[in-house]
Structures are given as structure tokens and as C-alpha cells.
């Protein structure tokens, strides 16, 4: 699979040959393999795990966002992301930077995520 992680201001990661991806969504943790059906998912702050073609697992701490999978292409758009090999430090980064938001910002983010999801589902319906 091709994995692209996009931030509002730059391309954070662009890699080919990904064997599998595991992300945290608002419905729980999901794994993606190349044969999985196309889909759209709302992401919550957490750790993304992807396995490269060499069989090495890589970790990325991510803020809220949206994931789209079409054929062999997975695109993730998030507000912020931090890559690293130390899971303990990444978990701390998720908790300190992404989860501990004030209540107003949390409500705004929920509303925006809902709008983004509905928008993407509308586009998907138009293509069918």
C-alpha cells in the first residue's frame, strides 16, 4: 500500500510498500491490509502503527483527523503528527499534546470531524 500522512501545512510522510496499518478511530482500533475494502474513517488521537515492506514496525503519534482508503492508496489527514521509535515517549506526546484539550476546543473538533466525515461520505456517494 501507499501511505501518505498529511498535515495542514506539509506532507508529513509518504511511503510505498506498506504491508499493514493499525489506527485508532472513534469506533475503536482498526487494521488495514491491502485487500481491505475502500473506506473512510474518523481518527482520534493515538498511535498509528505501520509495517514497512522490510517487516519493520514504525510508530506515529497523531492528533484527530480523517483516513481514506482507495485501492492500494491510504491517505491520512491530521492536525499534527510526531514520528518516533520510543512508544513510551510517543504515548506521552499523545496525552500531553493531543488529548489534554480544553472543553471548547474538544467540542469544536468533534463538530469539524463530523462535518468532514459527512462530506467525505457525500463525495463517496456521488462517485457511485
XYZ file of N, CA and C in Angstrom:
384
model
N 0.845 -1.180 0.000
C 0.000 0.000 0.000
C 0.885 1.236 0.000
N 0.347 2.322 -0.481
C 1.000 3.624 -0.387
C 0.351 4.375 0.762
N 1.157 4.888 1.685
C 0.658 5.628 2.837
C 1.139 7.062 2.761
N 0.190 7.990 2.840
C 0.512 9.417 2.886
C -0.129 9.993 4.139
N 0.675 10.672 4.961
C 0.154 11.380 6.124
C 0.337 12.864 5.853
N -0.781 13.575 5.843
C -0.778 14.994 5.502
C -1.109 15.843 6.717
N -0.346 16.908 6.897
C -0.618 17.921 7.908
C -1.174 19.142 7.190
N -1.767 20.089 7.917
C -2.318 21.271 7.244
C -1.283 22.056 6.437
N -0.022 21.976 6.818
C 0.997 22.820 6.201
C 2.073 22.058 5.434
N 2.044 20.709 5.448
C 3.069 19.951 4.720
C 2.689 18.479 4.626
N 3.442 17.748 3.809
C 3.324 16.291 3.740
C 4.264 15.733 4.802
N 3.703 15.050 5.797
C 4.488 14.536 6.912
C 5.208 13.242 6.534
N 4.515 12.352 5.814
C 5.083 11.050 5.470
C 4.502 10.583 4.144
N 5.361 10.051 3.311
C 4.943 9.494 2.022
C 5.785 8.249 1.798
N 5.154 7.070 1.890
C 5.905 5.825 1.808
C 5.119 4.786 1.002
N 5.832 3.989 0.240
C 5.228 2.910 -0.548
C 5.632 1.564 0.041
N 4.890 0.533 -0.304
C 5.235 -0.815 0.139
C 4.842 -1.125 1.566
N 3.827 -0.465 2.090
C 3.372 -0.723 3.458
C 2.547 -2.008 3.463
N 2.876 -2.925 4.383
C 2.177 -4.210 4.455
C 0.868 -4.114 5.229
N 0.879 -3.349 6.330
C -0.330 -3.216 7.152
C -0.283 -1.915 7.932
N -1.473 -1.454 8.333
C -1.609 -0.213 9.092
C -2.625 -0.461 10.198
N -2.353 0.044 11.404
C -3.300 -0.026 12.515
C -3.484 1.391 13.043
N -4.754 1.842 13.125
C -5.067 3.196 13.590
C -6.175 3.148 14.630
N -6.281 4.229 15.419
C -7.359 4.387 16.390
C -8.436 5.269 15.779
N -9.684 4.756 15.748
C -10.805 5.527 15.222
C -11.806 5.783 16.338
N -12.838 6.557 16.023
C -13.858 6.810 17.033
C -14.689 5.556 17.313
N -14.530 4.498 16.529
C -15.233 3.232 16.744
C -14.299 2.135 17.265
N -13.062 2.485 17.607
C -12.105 1.504 18.102
C -10.872 1.434 17.223
N -10.042 0.437 17.480
C -8.804 0.269 16.726
C -9.076 -0.582 15.486
N -8.550 -0.144 14.337
C -8.771 -0.858 13.081
C -7.451 -1.151 12.386
N -7.392 -2.317 11.773
C -6.241 -2.696 10.975
C -6.595 -2.668 9.498
N -5.640 -2.258 8.685
C -5.844 -2.178 7.242
C -4.790 -3.016 6.535
N -5.254 -3.911 5.677
C -4.399 -4.702 4.809
C -4.690 -4.286 3.371
N -3.815 -4.600 2.433
C -4.028 -4.158 1.052
C -5.364 -4.592 0.443
N -5.903 -5.745 0.835
C -7.134 -6.245 0.231
C -8.400 -5.676 0.866
N -8.282 -4.886 1.906
C -9.458 -4.344 2.591
C -10.257 -3.461 1.640
N -11.573 -3.462 1.824
C -12.445 -2.625 1.005
C -12.141 -1.150 1.230
N -12.452 -0.333 0.244
C -12.266 1.109 0.361
C -13.147 1.642 1.484
N -12.650 2.648 2.203
C -13.423 3.183 3.321
C -12.926 4.566 3.718
N -13.701 5.193 4.601
C -13.361 6.470 5.219
C -13.546 6.283 6.714
N -12.626 6.814 7.538
C -12.734 6.667 8.987
C -12.293 7.948 9.679
N -13.018 8.313 10.744
C -12.628 9.445 11.581
C -11.627 8.942 12.614
N -10.487 9.605 12.715
C -9.422 9.183 13.624
C -9.453 9.996 14.908
N -9.089 9.348 16.002
C -8.949 10.014 17.295
C -7.460 10.063 17.635
N -7.058 10.917 18.578
C -5.642 10.958 18.951
C -5.152 9.583 19.401
N -3.998 9.186 18.894
C -3.456 7.880 19.245
C -2.186 7.585 18.475
N -1.778 6.327 18.526
C -0.555 5.876 17.872
C -0.925 5.070 16.629
N -0.418 5.485 15.482
C -0.562 4.726 14.240
C 0.637 3.792 14.146
N 0.382 2.546 13.772
C 1.451 1.568 13.564
C 1.383 1.133 12.106
N 2.517 1.181 11.418
C 2.554 0.638 10.062
C 3.793 -0.229 9.910
N 3.638 -1.283 9.107
C 4.738 -2.214 8.857
C 5.256 -1.986 7.444
N 6.551 -1.701 7.350
C 7.170 -1.449 6.045
C 7.379 -2.761 5.302
N 7.755 -2.660 4.034
C 7.963 -3.869 3.225
C 9.098 -4.727 3.762
N 10.000 -4.131 4.562
C 11.093 -4.888 5.176
C 10.635 -5.643 6.415
N 9.387 -5.429 6.855
C 8.863 -6.095 8.036
C 9.106 -5.347 9.326
N 9.556 -4.100 9.254
C 9.839 -3.289 10.443
C 8.607 -2.455 10.790
N 8.231 -2.459 12.080
C 7.107 -1.636 12.524
C 7.585 -0.224 12.823
N 6.784 0.751 12.408
C 7.062 2.161 12.661
C 5.858 2.757 13.378
N 6.111 3.793 14.211
C 5.061 4.382 15.028
C 4.972 5.882 14.772
N 3.728 6.378 14.727
C 3.487 7.807 14.551
C 2.381 8.211 15.518
N 2.669 9.181 16.400
C 1.639 9.749 17.270
C 0.863 10.758 16.440
N -0.471 10.641 16.461
C -1.291 11.511 15.621
C -2.420 12.144 16.408
N -2.760 13.354 15.997
C -3.920 14.061 16.517
C -5.150 13.578 15.749
N -6.300 14.181 16.025
C -7.525 13.825 15.310
C -7.386 14.079 13.821
N -8.136 13.324 13.044
C -8.091 13.520 11.604
C -9.024 12.579 10.882
N -8.717 12.360 9.618
C -9.556 11.501 8.781
C -8.670 10.606 7.920
N -9.112 9.370 7.730
C -8.392 8.402 6.907
C -9.283 8.018 5.732
N -8.692 7.970 4.556
C -9.399 7.454 3.383
C -8.544 6.359 2.758
N -9.194 5.248 2.391
C -8.503 4.151 1.708
C -9.215 3.908 0.389
N -8.447 3.956 -0.687
C -8.960 3.681 -2.038
C -7.950 2.778 -2.718
N -8.359 1.547 -2.993
C -7.480 0.547 -3.594
C -6.226 0.373 -2.730
N -5.051 0.639 -3.280
C -3.784 0.473 -2.556
C -3.290 1.785 -1.940
N -4.128 2.810 -1.944
C -3.705 4.143 -1.509
C -4.424 4.515 -0.216
N -3.661 4.816 0.835
C -4.214 5.250 2.116
C -3.715 6.666 2.382
N -4.660 7.579 2.571
C -4.307 8.967 2.870
C -4.887 9.326 4.227
N -4.041 9.886 5.067
C -4.448 10.299 6.403
C -4.178 11.790 6.530
N -5.220 12.546 6.869
C -5.082 13.986 7.095
C -5.311 14.242 8.576
N -4.290 14.776 9.242
C -4.379 15.051 10.676
C -3.867 16.452 10.968
N -4.202 16.956 12.146
C -3.769 18.295 12.542
C -2.293 18.338 12.919
N -1.814 17.250 13.529
C -0.426 17.211 13.983
C 0.016 15.753 14.078
N 1.308 15.518 13.900
C 1.852 14.160 13.988
C 3.297 14.227 14.459
N 3.708 13.181 15.187
C 5.077 13.069 15.683
C 5.526 11.631 15.443
N 6.621 11.436 14.726
C 7.150 10.091 14.484
C 8.210 9.774 15.528
N 8.357 8.493 15.851
C 9.381 8.094 16.802
C 9.394 6.597 17.005
N 10.471 6.108 17.599
C 10.616 4.678 17.838
C 10.270 4.305 19.274
N 10.307 5.273 20.195
C 10.040 5.011 21.602
C 8.546 5.170 21.871
N 7.853 4.042 22.086
C 6.405 4.089 22.295
C 6.016 4.847 23.554
N 6.824 4.756 24.600
C 6.528 5.475 25.836
C 6.491 6.977 25.625
N 7.487 7.495 24.928
C 7.533 8.934 24.662
C 6.419 9.361 23.718
N 6.102 8.526 22.737
C 5.005 8.862 21.830
C 3.672 8.881 22.572
N 3.464 7.926 23.477
C 2.224 7.896 24.262
C 2.122 9.161 25.113
N 3.236 9.585 25.711
C 3.243 10.835 26.483
C 2.913 12.025 25.593
N 3.444 12.034 24.373
C 3.166 13.132 23.436
C 1.690 13.176 23.084
N 1.089 12.012 22.878
C -0.344 11.968 22.572
C -1.136 12.551 23.727
N -0.804 12.134 24.945
C -1.544 12.608 26.113
C -1.333 14.094 26.360
N -0.096 14.567 26.245
C 0.172 15.970 26.575
C -0.235 16.930 25.470
N -0.065 16.544 24.204
C -0.314 17.482 23.113
C -1.678 17.332 22.473
N -2.220 16.124 22.429
C -3.430 15.904 21.656
C -4.673 15.669 22.507
N -4.556 15.011 23.641
C -5.724 14.631 24.424
C -6.134 15.706 25.420
N -5.183 16.360 26.044
C -5.484 17.334 27.087
C -5.867 18.688 26.506
N -7.017 18.736 25.863
C -7.525 19.974 25.281
C -8.642 20.513 26.167
N -8.860 21.820 26.096
C -9.969 22.350 26.878
C -11.295 21.936 26.231
N -12.359 22.021 26.986
C -13.670 21.525 26.564
C -14.189 22.198 25.294
N -13.979 23.480 25.151
C -14.464 24.190 23.962
C -13.786 23.672 22.702
N -12.477 23.536 22.743
C -11.751 23.040 21.572
C -12.167 21.615 21.237
N -12.422 20.817 22.250
C -12.871 19.443 22.031
C -14.222 19.421 21.302
N -15.145 20.285 21.721
C -16.453 20.354 21.064
C -16.328 20.816 19.617
N -15.470 21.808 19.385
C -15.261 22.304 18.024
C -14.674 21.208 17.148
N -13.705 20.481 17.668
C -13.082 19.408 16.887
C -14.075 18.301 16.554
N -14.966 17.974 17.505
C -15.987 16.961 17.232
C -16.889 17.400 16.088
N -17.306 18.660 16.128
C -18.188 19.174 15.079
C -17.492 19.157 13.722
N -16.237 19.573 13.689
C -15.483 19.585 12.430
C -15.273 18.163 11.916
N -14.947 17.236 12.801
C -14.753 15.840 12.385
C -16.041 15.264 11.806
N -17.167 15.600 12.423
C -18.455 15.121 11.916
C -18.722 15.691 10.526
N -18.452 16.982 10.346
C -18.629 17.609 9.035
C -17.712 16.976 7.989
N -16.453 16.741 8.367
C -15.505 16.124 7.434
C -15.968 14.733 7.020
N -16.429 13.951 7.980
C -16.891 12.597 7.686
C -18.109 12.620 6.771
N -19.079 13.483 7.089
C -20.276 13.585 6.249
C -19.919 14.059 4.846
N -18.982 14.989 4.749
C -18.544 15.491 3.447
C -17.914 14.374 2.623
N -17.021 13.609 3.244
C -16.348 12.522 2.532
C -17.342 11.430 2.120
N -18.320 11.135 2.976
C -19.327 10.136 2.621
C -20.191 10.638 1.470
N -20.482 11.942 1.450
C -21.236 12.526 0.343
C -20.481 12.415 -0.968
N -19.187 12.680 -0.924
C -18.359 12.547 -2.129
C -18.336 11.097 -2.598
N -18.218 10.177 -1.645
C -18.195 8.756 -1.993
C -19.499 8.350 -2.680
N -20.636 8.850 -2.175
C -21.929 8.526 -2.784
C -22.032 9.104 -4.189
N -21.495 10.298 -4.393
C -21.536 10.913 -5.714
C -20.744 10.108 -6.739
N -19.665 9.509 -6.313
C -18.817 8.731 -7.222
C -19.451 7.408 -7.617
N -20.404 6.935 -6.827
C -21.013 5.626 -7.111
C -22.062 5.726 -8.143
